Amino acid sequence: MRRPTRPPTTPASAPTPLPRTVSGSPATAETPLPRPLVVRAVAASAAVATVAAGLAVRAGADGAFAKYAGSALYTVLLCALVAFCAPRARPAVVAGTALAVSWAVEFAQLTGVPAELSAHSTAARLVLGSTFNAPDLLWYAVGAAAAWSVHTGAMRLRR
């Protein structure tokens, strides 16, 4: 004999858990969860805008301003790429990851490997650079802080 199957029941006393926002707090009607596709679209747009800003700085300025603006924008671009790849990541995680990658690339320049690769490839030169410059470390942090503040502000506006 077969037993009749019943749909599973939930005890009346067990509350239904609310979905969580990026910050970890329960979501409400006023604080929708970010949609990965929307976040990715905004991150991709931010990446394109950052590249355009970098090209504009390079075309319109020279000297220390252009160099250090480029360093800051490098990290802003990495923030956009991290947000694109991990759309649910918190702004601090996105900025911290981008800053760590920027610093790792800069310290890798002490080995000479990026200089060797840059001699053979324009793409490697743009991504890896060629020579270590300690002030770049500060400007990477400036770029990460700027991207973090914009990302945080965008998240607040969304809520």
CSV table of C-alpha atoms in Angstrom, one decimal, residues 18-156:
chain,number,residue,atom,x,y,z
A,18,LEU,CA,14.1,37.6,5.0
A,19,PRO,CA,16.6,37.9,2.2
A,20,ARG,CA,19.7,39.8,3.1
A,21,THR,CA,21.2,42.9,1.5
A,22,VAL,CA,24.8,43.3,0.6
A,23,SER,CA,25.5,44.8,4.0
A,24,GLY,CA,24.0,41.7,5.7
A,25,SER,CA,20.9,43.5,7.1
A,26,PRO,CA,17.5,42.0,6.4
A,27,ALA,CA,16.0,43.3,3.2
A,28,THR,CA,12.7,45.3,3.3
A,29,ALA,CA,10.6,46.8,0.6
A,30,GLU,CA,12.7,50.0,0.8
A,31,THR,CA,16.0,48.1,0.5
A,32,PRO,CA,15.9,45.8,-2.5
A,33,LEU,CA,18.7,43.3,-3.1
A,34,PRO,CA,21.1,44.6,-5.8
A,35,ARG,CA,20.6,42.7,-9.0
A,36,PRO,CA,23.8,41.3,-10.4
A,37,LEU,CA,23.0,42.2,-13.9
A,38,VAL,CA,22.4,45.9,-13.0
A,39,VAL,CA,25.5,45.9,-10.9
A,40,ARG,CA,27.5,44.4,-13.8
A,41,ALA,CA,26.1,46.9,-16.2
A,42,VAL,CA,27.0,49.8,-14.0
A,43,ALA,CA,30.5,48.4,-13.4
A,44,ALA,CA,31.1,47.9,-17.1
A,45,SER,CA,30.0,51.5,-17.7
A,46,ALA,CA,32.3,52.7,-15.0
A,47,ALA,CA,35.2,50.7,-16.5
A,48,VAL,CA,34.6,52.3,-19.9
A,49,ALA,CA,34.3,55.8,-18.3
A,50,THR,CA,37.5,55.2,-16.3
A,51,VAL,CA,39.4,54.2,-19.4
A,52,ALA,CA,38.1,57.3,-21.2
A,53,ALA,CA,39.1,59.5,-18.3
A,54,GLY,CA,42.6,57.9,-18.3
A,55,LEU,CA,43.0,58.6,-22.0
A,56,ALA,CA,41.7,62.2,-21.6
A,57,VAL,CA,44.2,62.8,-18.8
A,58,ARG,CA,47.0,61.3,-20.9
A,59,ALA,CA,46.1,63.5,-23.9
A,60,GLY,CA,45.4,66.7,-22.0
A,61,ALA,CA,48.0,66.7,-19.2
A,62,ASP,CA,51.6,65.7,-18.6
A,63,GLY,CA,54.1,65.5,-15.8
A,64,ALA,CA,53.3,64.5,-12.3
A,65,PHE,CA,49.6,65.1,-12.5
A,66,ALA,CA,49.1,62.8,-15.5
A,67,LYS,CA,51.3,60.1,-13.9
A,68,TYR,CA,49.6,60.0,-10.6
A,69,ALA,CA,46.1,60.5,-11.9
A,70,GLY,CA,46.8,57.5,-14.1
A,71,SER,CA,47.9,55.5,-11.1
A,72,ALA,CA,44.7,56.4,-9.2
A,73,LEU,CA,42.6,55.6,-12.3
A,74,TYR,CA,44.3,52.3,-12.7
A,75,THR,CA,43.0,51.2,-9.3
A,76,VAL,CA,39.5,52.7,-10.0
A,77,LEU,CA,39.5,50.6,-13.2
A,78,LEU,CA,40.4,47.5,-11.1
A,79,CYS,CA,37.6,48.3,-8.7
A,80,ALA,CA,35.1,48.4,-11.6
A,81,LEU,CA,36.4,45.1,-12.8
A,82,VAL,CA,36.2,43.5,-9.4
A,83,ALA,CA,32.6,44.8,-9.0
A,84,PHE,CA,31.8,43.3,-12.4
A,85,CYS,CA,33.2,39.9,-11.5
A,86,ALA,CA,31.7,39.9,-7.9
A,87,PRO,CA,28.5,42.0,-8.1
A,88,ARG,CA,27.4,41.2,-4.6
A,89,ALA,CA,30.7,42.1,-2.9
A,90,ARG,CA,30.6,45.0,-0.4
A,91,PRO,CA,32.3,48.2,-1.5
A,92,ALA,CA,35.1,47.8,1.0
A,93,VAL,CA,35.9,44.3,-0.3
A,94,VAL,CA,35.9,45.6,-3.9
A,95,ALA,CA,38.2,48.5,-3.1
A,96,GLY,CA,40.5,46.4,-0.9
A,97,THR,CA,40.8,43.7,-3.5
A,98,ALA,CA,41.6,46.3,-6.2
A,99,LEU,CA,44.2,48.0,-4.0
A,100,ALA,CA,45.9,44.7,-3.1
A,101,VAL,CA,46.1,43.8,-6.8
A,102,SER,CA,47.5,47.3,-7.6
A,103,TRP,CA,50.1,47.0,-4.9
A,104,ALA,CA,51.0,43.5,-5.9
A,105,VAL,CA,51.6,44.7,-9.5
A,106,GLU,CA,53.7,47.6,-8.3
A,107,PHE,CA,55.9,45.4,-6.0
A,108,ALA,CA,56.2,42.9,-8.9
A,109,GLN,CA,58.0,45.6,-10.8
A,110,LEU,CA,60.9,45.2,-8.3
A,111,THR,CA,61.6,41.8,-9.9
A,112,GLY,CA,62.2,43.0,-13.4
A,113,VAL,CA,59.7,40.6,-14.9
A,114,PRO,CA,57.1,43.2,-15.8
A,115,ALA,CA,59.8,45.3,-17.5
A,116,GLU,CA,60.8,42.3,-19.6
A,117,LEU,CA,57.2,41.6,-20.5
A,118,SER,CA,56.5,45.3,-21.2
A,119,ALA,CA,59.4,45.4,-23.7
A,120,HIS,CA,57.6,42.8,-25.9
A,121,SER,CA,54.0,43.8,-25.4
A,122,THR,CA,52.0,47.1,-25.3
A,123,ALA,CA,49.3,45.3,-23.4
A,124,ALA,CA,51.8,44.1,-20.8
A,125,ARG,CA,53.2,47.6,-20.5
A,126,LEU,CA,49.7,49.1,-19.9
A,127,VAL,CA,48.7,46.4,-17.3
A,128,LEU,CA,52.0,45.7,-15.5
A,129,GLY,CA,54.1,48.8,-16.0
A,130,SER,CA,57.8,48.5,-16.0
A,131,THR,CA,59.5,50.3,-13.1
A,132,PHE,CA,58.7,50.5,-9.4
A,133,ASN,CA,57.7,54.0,-8.2
A,134,ALA,CA,56.9,54.2,-4.4
A,135,PRO,CA,54.6,57.2,-4.7
A,136,ASP,CA,52.3,55.1,-6.9
A,137,LEU,CA,51.4,53.1,-3.8
A,138,LEU,CA,49.8,56.2,-2.2
A,139,TRP,CA,47.9,57.1,-5.4
A,140,TYR,CA,46.6,53.6,-5.7
A,141,ALA,CA,45.1,54.0,-2.3
A,142,VAL,CA,43.6,57.4,-3.4
A,143,GLY,CA,42.0,55.7,-6.3
A,144,ALA,CA,40.6,52.9,-4.1
A,145,ALA,CA,39.2,55.4,-1.6
A,146,ALA,CA,37.5,57.4,-4.4
A,147,ALA,CA,36.0,54.2,-5.9
A,148,TRP,CA,34.9,53.0,-2.5
A,149,SER,CA,33.1,56.3,-1.8
A,150,VAL,CA,31.3,56.3,-5.2
A,151,HIS,CA,30.3,52.6,-4.8
A,152,THR,CA,29.1,53.2,-1.2
A,153,GLY,CA,27.1,56.3,-2.3
A,154,ALA,CA,25.6,54.4,-5.2
A,155,MET,CA,24.5,51.6,-2.8
A,156,ARG,CA,22.9,54.2,-0.5
